[in-house]
PDB file of C-alpha atoms in Angstrom:
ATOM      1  CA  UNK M   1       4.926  -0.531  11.817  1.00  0.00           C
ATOM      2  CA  UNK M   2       4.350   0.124  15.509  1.00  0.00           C
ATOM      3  CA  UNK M   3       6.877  -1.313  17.764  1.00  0.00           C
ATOM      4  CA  UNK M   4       5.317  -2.102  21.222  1.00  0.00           C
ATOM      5  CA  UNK M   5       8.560  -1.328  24.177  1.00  0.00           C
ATOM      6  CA  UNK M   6       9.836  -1.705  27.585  1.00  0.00           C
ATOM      7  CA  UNK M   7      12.501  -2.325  29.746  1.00  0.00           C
ATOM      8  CA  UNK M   8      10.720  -4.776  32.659  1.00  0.00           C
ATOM      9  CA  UNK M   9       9.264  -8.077  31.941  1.00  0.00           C
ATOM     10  CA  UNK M  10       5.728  -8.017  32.839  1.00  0.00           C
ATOM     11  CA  UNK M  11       5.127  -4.281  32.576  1.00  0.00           C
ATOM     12  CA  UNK M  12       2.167  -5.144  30.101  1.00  0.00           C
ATOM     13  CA  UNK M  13       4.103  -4.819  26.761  1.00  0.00           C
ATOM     14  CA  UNK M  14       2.068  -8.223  25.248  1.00  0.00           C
ATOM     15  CA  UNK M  15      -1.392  -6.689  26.619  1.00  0.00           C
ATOM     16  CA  UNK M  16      -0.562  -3.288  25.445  1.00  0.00           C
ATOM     17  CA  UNK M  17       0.678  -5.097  21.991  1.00  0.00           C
ATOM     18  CA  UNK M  18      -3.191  -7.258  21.448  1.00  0.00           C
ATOM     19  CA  UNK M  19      -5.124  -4.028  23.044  1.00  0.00           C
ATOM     20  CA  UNK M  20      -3.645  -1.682  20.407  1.00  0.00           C
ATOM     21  CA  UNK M  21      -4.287  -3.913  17.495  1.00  0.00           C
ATOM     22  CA  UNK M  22      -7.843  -4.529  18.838  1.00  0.00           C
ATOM     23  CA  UNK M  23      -8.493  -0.954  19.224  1.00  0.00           C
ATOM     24  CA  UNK M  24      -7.115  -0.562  15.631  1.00  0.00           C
ATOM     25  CA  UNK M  25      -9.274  -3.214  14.168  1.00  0.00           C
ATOM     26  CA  UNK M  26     -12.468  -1.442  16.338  1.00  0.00           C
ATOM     27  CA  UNK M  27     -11.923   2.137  14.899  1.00  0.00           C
ATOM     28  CA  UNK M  28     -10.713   1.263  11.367  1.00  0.00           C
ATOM     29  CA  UNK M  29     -12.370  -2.300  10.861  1.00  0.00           C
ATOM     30  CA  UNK M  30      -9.305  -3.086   8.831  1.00  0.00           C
ATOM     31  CA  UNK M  31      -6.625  -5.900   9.468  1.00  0.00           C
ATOM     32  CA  UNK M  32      -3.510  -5.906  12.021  1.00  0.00           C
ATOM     33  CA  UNK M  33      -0.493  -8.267  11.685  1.00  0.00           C
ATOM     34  CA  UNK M  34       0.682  -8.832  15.336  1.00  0.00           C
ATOM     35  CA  UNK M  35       4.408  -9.973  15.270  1.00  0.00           C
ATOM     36  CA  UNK M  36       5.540 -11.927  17.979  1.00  0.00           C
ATOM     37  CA  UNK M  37       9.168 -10.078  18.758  1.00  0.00           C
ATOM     38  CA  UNK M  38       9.918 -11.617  21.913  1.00  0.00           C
ATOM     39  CA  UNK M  39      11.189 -15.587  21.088  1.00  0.00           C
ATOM     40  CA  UNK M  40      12.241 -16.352  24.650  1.00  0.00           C
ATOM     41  CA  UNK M  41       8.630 -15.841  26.027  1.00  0.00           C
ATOM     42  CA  UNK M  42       6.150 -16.171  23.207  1.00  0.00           C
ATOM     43  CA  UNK M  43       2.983 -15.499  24.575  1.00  0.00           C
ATOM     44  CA  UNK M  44       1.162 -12.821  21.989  1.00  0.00           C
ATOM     45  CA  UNK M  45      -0.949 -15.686  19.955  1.00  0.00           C
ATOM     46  CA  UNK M  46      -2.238 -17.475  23.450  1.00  0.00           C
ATOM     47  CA  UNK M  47      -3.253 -13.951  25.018  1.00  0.00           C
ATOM     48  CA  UNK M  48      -4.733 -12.576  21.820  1.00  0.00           C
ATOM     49  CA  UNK M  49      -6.525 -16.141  21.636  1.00  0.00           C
ATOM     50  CA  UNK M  50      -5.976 -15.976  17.673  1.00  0.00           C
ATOM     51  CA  UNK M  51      -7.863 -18.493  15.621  1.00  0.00           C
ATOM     52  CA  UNK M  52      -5.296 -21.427  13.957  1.00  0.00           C
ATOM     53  CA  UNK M  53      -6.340 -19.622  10.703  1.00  0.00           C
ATOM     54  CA  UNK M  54      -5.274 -16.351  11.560  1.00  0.00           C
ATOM     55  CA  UNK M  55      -1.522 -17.385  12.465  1.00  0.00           C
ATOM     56  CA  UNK M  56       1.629 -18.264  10.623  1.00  0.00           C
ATOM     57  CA  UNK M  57       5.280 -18.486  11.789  1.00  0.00           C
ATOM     58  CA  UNK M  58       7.371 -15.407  11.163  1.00  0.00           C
ATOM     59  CA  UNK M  59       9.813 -17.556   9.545  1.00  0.00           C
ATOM     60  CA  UNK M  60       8.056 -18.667   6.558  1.00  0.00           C
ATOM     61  CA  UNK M  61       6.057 -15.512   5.881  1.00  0.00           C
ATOM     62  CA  UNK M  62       5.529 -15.302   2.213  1.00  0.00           C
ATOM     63  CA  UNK M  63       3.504 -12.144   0.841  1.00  0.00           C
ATOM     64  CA  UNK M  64       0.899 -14.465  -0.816  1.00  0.00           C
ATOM     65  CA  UNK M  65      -0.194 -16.200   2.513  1.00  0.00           C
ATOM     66  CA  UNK M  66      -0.053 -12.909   4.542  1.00  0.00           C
ATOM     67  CA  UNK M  67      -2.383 -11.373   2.023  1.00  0.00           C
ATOM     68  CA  UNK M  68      -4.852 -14.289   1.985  1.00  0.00           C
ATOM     69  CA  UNK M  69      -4.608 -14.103   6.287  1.00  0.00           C
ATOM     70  CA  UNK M  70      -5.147 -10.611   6.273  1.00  0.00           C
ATOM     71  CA  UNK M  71      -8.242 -10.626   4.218  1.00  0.00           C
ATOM     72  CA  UNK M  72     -10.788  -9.007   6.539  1.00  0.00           C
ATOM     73  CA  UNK M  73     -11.021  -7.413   9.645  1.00  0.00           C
ATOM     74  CA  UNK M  74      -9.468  -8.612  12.551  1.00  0.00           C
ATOM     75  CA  UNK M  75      -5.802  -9.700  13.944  1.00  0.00           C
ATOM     76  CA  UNK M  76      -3.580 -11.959  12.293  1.00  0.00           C
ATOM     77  CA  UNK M  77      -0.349 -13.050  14.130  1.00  0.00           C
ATOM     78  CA  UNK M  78       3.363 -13.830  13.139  1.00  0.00           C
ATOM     79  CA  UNK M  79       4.124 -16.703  15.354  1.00  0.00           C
ATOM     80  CA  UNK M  80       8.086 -16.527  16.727  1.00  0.00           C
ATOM     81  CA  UNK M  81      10.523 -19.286  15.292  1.00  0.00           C
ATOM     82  CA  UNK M  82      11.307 -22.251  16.904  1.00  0.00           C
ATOM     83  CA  UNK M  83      15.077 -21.146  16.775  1.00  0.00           C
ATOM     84  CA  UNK M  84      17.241 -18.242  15.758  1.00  0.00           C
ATOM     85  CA  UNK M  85      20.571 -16.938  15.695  1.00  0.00           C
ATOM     86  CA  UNK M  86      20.957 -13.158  16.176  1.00  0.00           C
ATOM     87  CA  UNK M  87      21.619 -13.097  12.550  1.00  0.00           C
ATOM     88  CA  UNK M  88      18.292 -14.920  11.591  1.00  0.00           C
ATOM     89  CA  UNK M  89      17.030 -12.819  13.615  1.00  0.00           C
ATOM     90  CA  UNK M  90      17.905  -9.748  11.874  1.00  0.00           C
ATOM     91  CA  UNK M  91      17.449 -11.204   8.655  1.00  0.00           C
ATOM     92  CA  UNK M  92      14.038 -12.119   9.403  1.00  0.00           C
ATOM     93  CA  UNK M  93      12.529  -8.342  10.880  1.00  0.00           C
ATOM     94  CA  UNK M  94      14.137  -7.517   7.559  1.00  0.00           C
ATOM     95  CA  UNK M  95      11.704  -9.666   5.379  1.00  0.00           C
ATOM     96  CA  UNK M  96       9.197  -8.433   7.956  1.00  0.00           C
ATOM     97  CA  UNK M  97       9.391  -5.202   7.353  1.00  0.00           C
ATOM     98  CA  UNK M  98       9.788  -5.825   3.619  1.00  0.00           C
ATOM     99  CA  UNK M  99       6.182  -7.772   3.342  1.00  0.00           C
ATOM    100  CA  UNK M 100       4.524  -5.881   6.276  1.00  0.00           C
ATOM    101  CA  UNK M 101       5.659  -2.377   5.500  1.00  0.00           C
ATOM    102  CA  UNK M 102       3.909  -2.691   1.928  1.00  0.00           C
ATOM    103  CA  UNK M 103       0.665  -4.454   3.035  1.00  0.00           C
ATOM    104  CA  UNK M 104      -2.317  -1.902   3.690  1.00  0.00           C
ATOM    105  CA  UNK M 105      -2.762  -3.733   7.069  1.00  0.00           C
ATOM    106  CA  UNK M 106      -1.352  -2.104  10.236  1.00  0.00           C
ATOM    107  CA  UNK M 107       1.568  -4.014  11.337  1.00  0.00           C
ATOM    108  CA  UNK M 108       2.216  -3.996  15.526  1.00  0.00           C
ATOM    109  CA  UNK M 109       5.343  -5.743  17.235  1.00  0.00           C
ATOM    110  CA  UNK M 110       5.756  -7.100  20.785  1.00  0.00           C
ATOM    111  CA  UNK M 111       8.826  -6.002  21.605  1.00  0.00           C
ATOM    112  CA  UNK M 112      11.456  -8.317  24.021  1.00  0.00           C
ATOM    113  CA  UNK M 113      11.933  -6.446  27.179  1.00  0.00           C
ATOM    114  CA  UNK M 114      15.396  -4.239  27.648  1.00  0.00           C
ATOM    115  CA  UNK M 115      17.708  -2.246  25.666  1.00  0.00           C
ATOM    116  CA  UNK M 116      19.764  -5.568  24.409  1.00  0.00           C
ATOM    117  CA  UNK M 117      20.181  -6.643  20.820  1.00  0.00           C
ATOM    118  CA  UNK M 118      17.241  -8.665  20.768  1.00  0.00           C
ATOM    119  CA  UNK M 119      15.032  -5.538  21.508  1.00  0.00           C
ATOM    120  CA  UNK M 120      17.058  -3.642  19.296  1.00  0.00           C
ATOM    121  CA  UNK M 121      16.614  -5.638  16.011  1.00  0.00           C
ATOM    122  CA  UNK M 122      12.460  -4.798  15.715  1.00  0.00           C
ATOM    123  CA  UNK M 123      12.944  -1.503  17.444  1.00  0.00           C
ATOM    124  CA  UNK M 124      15.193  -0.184  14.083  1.00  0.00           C
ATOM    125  CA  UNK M 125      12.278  -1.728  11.496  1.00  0.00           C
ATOM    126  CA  UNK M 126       9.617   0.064  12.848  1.00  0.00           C
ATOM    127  CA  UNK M 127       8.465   3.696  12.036  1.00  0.00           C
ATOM    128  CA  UNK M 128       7.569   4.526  15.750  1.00  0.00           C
ATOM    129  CA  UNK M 129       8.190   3.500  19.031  1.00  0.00           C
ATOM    130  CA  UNK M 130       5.008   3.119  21.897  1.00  0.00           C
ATOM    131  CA  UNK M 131       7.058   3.017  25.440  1.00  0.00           C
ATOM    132  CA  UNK M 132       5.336   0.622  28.006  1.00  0.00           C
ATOM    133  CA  UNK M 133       6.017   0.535  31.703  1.00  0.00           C
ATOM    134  CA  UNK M 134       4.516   0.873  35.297  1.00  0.00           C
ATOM    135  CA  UNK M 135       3.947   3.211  37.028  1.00  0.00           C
ATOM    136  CA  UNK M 136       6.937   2.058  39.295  1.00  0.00           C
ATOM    137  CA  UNK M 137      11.031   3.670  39.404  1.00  0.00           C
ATOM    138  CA  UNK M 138      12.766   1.081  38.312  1.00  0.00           C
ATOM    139  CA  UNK M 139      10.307   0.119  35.489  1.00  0.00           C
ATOM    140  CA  UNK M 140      10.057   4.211  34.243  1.00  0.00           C
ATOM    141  CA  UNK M 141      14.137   4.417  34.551  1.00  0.00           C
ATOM    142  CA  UNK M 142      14.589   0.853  32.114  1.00  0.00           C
ATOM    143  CA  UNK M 143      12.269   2.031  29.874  1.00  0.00           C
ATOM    144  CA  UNK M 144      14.115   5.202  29.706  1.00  0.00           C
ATOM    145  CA  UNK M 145      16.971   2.907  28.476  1.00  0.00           C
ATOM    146  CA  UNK M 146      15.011   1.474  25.480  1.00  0.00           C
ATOM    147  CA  UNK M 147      13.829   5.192  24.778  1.00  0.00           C
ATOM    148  CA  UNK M 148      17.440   6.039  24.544  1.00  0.00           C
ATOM    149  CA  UNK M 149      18.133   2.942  22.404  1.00  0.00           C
ATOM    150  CA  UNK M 150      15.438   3.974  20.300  1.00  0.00           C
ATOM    151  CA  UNK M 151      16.549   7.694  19.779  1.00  0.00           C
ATOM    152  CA  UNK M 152      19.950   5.968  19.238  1.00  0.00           C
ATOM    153  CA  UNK M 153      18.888   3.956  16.072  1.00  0.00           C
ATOM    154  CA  UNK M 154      16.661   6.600  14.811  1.00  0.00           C
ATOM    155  CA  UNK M 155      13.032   5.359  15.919  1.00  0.00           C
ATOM    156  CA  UNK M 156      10.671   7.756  17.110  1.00  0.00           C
ATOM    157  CA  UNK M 157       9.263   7.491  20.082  1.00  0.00           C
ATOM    158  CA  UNK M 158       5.694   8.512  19.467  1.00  0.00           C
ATOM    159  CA  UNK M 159       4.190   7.688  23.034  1.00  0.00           C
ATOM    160  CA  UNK M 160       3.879   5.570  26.110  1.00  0.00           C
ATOM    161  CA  UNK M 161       1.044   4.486  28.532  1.00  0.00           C
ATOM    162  CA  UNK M 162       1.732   3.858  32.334  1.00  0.00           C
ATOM    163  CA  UNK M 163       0.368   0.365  32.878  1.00  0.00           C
ATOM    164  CA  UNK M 164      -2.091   0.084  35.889  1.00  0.00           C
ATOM    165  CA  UNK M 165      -1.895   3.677  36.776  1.00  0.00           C
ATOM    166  CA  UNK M 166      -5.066   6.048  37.488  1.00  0.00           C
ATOM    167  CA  UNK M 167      -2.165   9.191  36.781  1.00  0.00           C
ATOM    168  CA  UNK M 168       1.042   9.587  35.067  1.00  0.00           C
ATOM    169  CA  UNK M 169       3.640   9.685  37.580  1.00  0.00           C
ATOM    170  CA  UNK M 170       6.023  12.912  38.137  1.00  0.00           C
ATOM    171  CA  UNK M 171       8.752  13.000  36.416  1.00  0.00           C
ATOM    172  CA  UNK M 172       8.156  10.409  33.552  1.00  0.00           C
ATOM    173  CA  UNK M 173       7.610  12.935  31.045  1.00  0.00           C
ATOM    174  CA  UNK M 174      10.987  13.688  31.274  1.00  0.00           C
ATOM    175  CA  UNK M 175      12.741  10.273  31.723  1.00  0.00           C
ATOM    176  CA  UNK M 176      10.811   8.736  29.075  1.00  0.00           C
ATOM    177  CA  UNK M 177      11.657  11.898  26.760  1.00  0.00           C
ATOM    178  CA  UNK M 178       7.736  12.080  25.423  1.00  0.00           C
ATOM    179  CA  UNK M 179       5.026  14.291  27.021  1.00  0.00           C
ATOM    180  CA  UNK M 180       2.489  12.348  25.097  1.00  0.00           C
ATOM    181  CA  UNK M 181       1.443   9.633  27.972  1.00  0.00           C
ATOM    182  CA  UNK M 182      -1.412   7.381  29.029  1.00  0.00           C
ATOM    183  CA  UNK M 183      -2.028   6.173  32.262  1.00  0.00           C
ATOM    184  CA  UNK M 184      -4.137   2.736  31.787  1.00  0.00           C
ATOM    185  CA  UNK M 185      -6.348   2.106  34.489  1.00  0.00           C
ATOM    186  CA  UNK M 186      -5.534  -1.090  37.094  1.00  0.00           C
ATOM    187  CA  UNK M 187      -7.657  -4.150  36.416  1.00  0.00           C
ATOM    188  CA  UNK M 188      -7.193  -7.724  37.309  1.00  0.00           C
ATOM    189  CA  UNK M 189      -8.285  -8.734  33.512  1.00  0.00           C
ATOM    190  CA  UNK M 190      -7.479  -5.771  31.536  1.00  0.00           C
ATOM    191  CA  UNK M 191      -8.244  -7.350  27.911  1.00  0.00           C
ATOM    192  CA  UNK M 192     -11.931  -7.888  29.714  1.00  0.00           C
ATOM    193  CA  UNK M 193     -12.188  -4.286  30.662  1.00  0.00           C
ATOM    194  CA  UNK M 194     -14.299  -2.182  28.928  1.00  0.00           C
ATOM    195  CA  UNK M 195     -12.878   0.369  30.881  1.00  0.00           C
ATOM    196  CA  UNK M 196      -9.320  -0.118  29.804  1.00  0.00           C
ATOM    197  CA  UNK M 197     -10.500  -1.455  26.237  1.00  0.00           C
ATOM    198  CA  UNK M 198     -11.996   2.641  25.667  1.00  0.00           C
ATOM    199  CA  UNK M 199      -8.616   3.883  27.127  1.00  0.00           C
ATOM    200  CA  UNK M 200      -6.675   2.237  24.299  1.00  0.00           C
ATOM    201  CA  UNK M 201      -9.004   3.440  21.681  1.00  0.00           C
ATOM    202  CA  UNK M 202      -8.130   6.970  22.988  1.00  0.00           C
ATOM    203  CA  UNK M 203      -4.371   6.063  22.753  1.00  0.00           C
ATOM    204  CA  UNK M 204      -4.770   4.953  19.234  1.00  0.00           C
ATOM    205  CA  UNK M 205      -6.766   7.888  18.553  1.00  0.00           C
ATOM    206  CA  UNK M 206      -4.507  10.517  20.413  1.00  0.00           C
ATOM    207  CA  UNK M 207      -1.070   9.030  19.263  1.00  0.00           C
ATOM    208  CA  UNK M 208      -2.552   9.246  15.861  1.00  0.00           C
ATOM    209  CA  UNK M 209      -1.224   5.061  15.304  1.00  0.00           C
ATOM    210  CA  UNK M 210      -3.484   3.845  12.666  1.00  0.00           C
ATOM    211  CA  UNK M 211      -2.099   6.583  10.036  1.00  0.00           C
ATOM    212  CA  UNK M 212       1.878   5.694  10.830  1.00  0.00           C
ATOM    213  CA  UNK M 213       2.866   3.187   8.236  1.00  0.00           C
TER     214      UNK M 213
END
């Protein structure tokens, strides 16, 4: 499992999140489970414009329905609950990771933004960490705060793209802690973009994601 991260709201983690499980679905033409990790601002089903067949909440999961969802090719998303408690919500990443972690599909997470328990909780499930932010100071130095949360609970940080960025910008190699990182060229519509579309092939591709389970 692939845990999508940032510190900013609105540094492109929920684009990054539906253009990586695209790109995995165009390389492999296998299926993606995209898990919808930020319950304040729930947004991953409406931008990946998921079919009502291809979605289920994340409370109810059961491995029978994710395996009959996740027949084919294509992107199947974990909807958030309608409530949770911080303990629901750990227990529920838990059952996550249990049904996810042993179904052949790739499993990717949009991450809440920050370094807070909320972000914390799918951060620990997953086997690798992709860092998300602008190209902008104050986004690089929070998401150097979830990189450190993420080194702190034993997730590897496996890579990060610079959102609307033609280059990576000095320094971020070393705040983020990673050398491996993407710029991902500026575009009003970036899921229209064939442009950025080929770029996130490339980081699926480079970052090796489809073969970390």
């Amino acid at each position: 499992m692939i845990a999508i991260a940032g510190g900013k709201g609105g540094c492109g983690k929920t684009t990054t999140t539906v253009a990586i499980a695209r790109a995995i679905v165009a390389g492999s033409d296998s299926p993606v489970i995209g898990v919808e990790g930020d319950w304040d601002m729930p947004d991953l089903r409406s931008l990946a414009q998921t079919a009502p067949l291809r979605s289920l909440p994340v409370r109810s999961i059961r491995v029978e329905e994710l395996r009959d969802r996740c027949a084919g090719p294509g992107v199947t998303i974990l909807e958030a609950p309608e409530t949770a408690t911080p303990q629901g919500r750990q227990q529920i990443f838990e059952r996550v990771e249990e049904f996810c972690g042993g179904h052949p599909a790739q499993t990717v997470i949009d991450c809440p933004a920050g370094a807070g328990r909320d972000a914390a909780v799918p951060i620990e499930v997953a086997s690798g960490i992709l860092l998300v932010s602008t190209a902008e100071p104050a986004s690089l130095r929070d998401t150097a705060k979830t990189a450190a949360m993420a080194e702190q609970l034993g997730s590897p940080v496996i890579g990060a793209v610079i959102t609307g960025a033609d280059t990576v910008p000095e320094g971020a190699e070393r705040l983020l802690g990673t050398s491996r990182i993407i710029p991902i060229p500026d575009t009003r519509r970036p899921l229209r973009s064939p442009e950025v579309r080929r770029t996130y092939e490339h980081v699926v591709g480079q970052l090796e994601i489809s073969n970390i389970g």
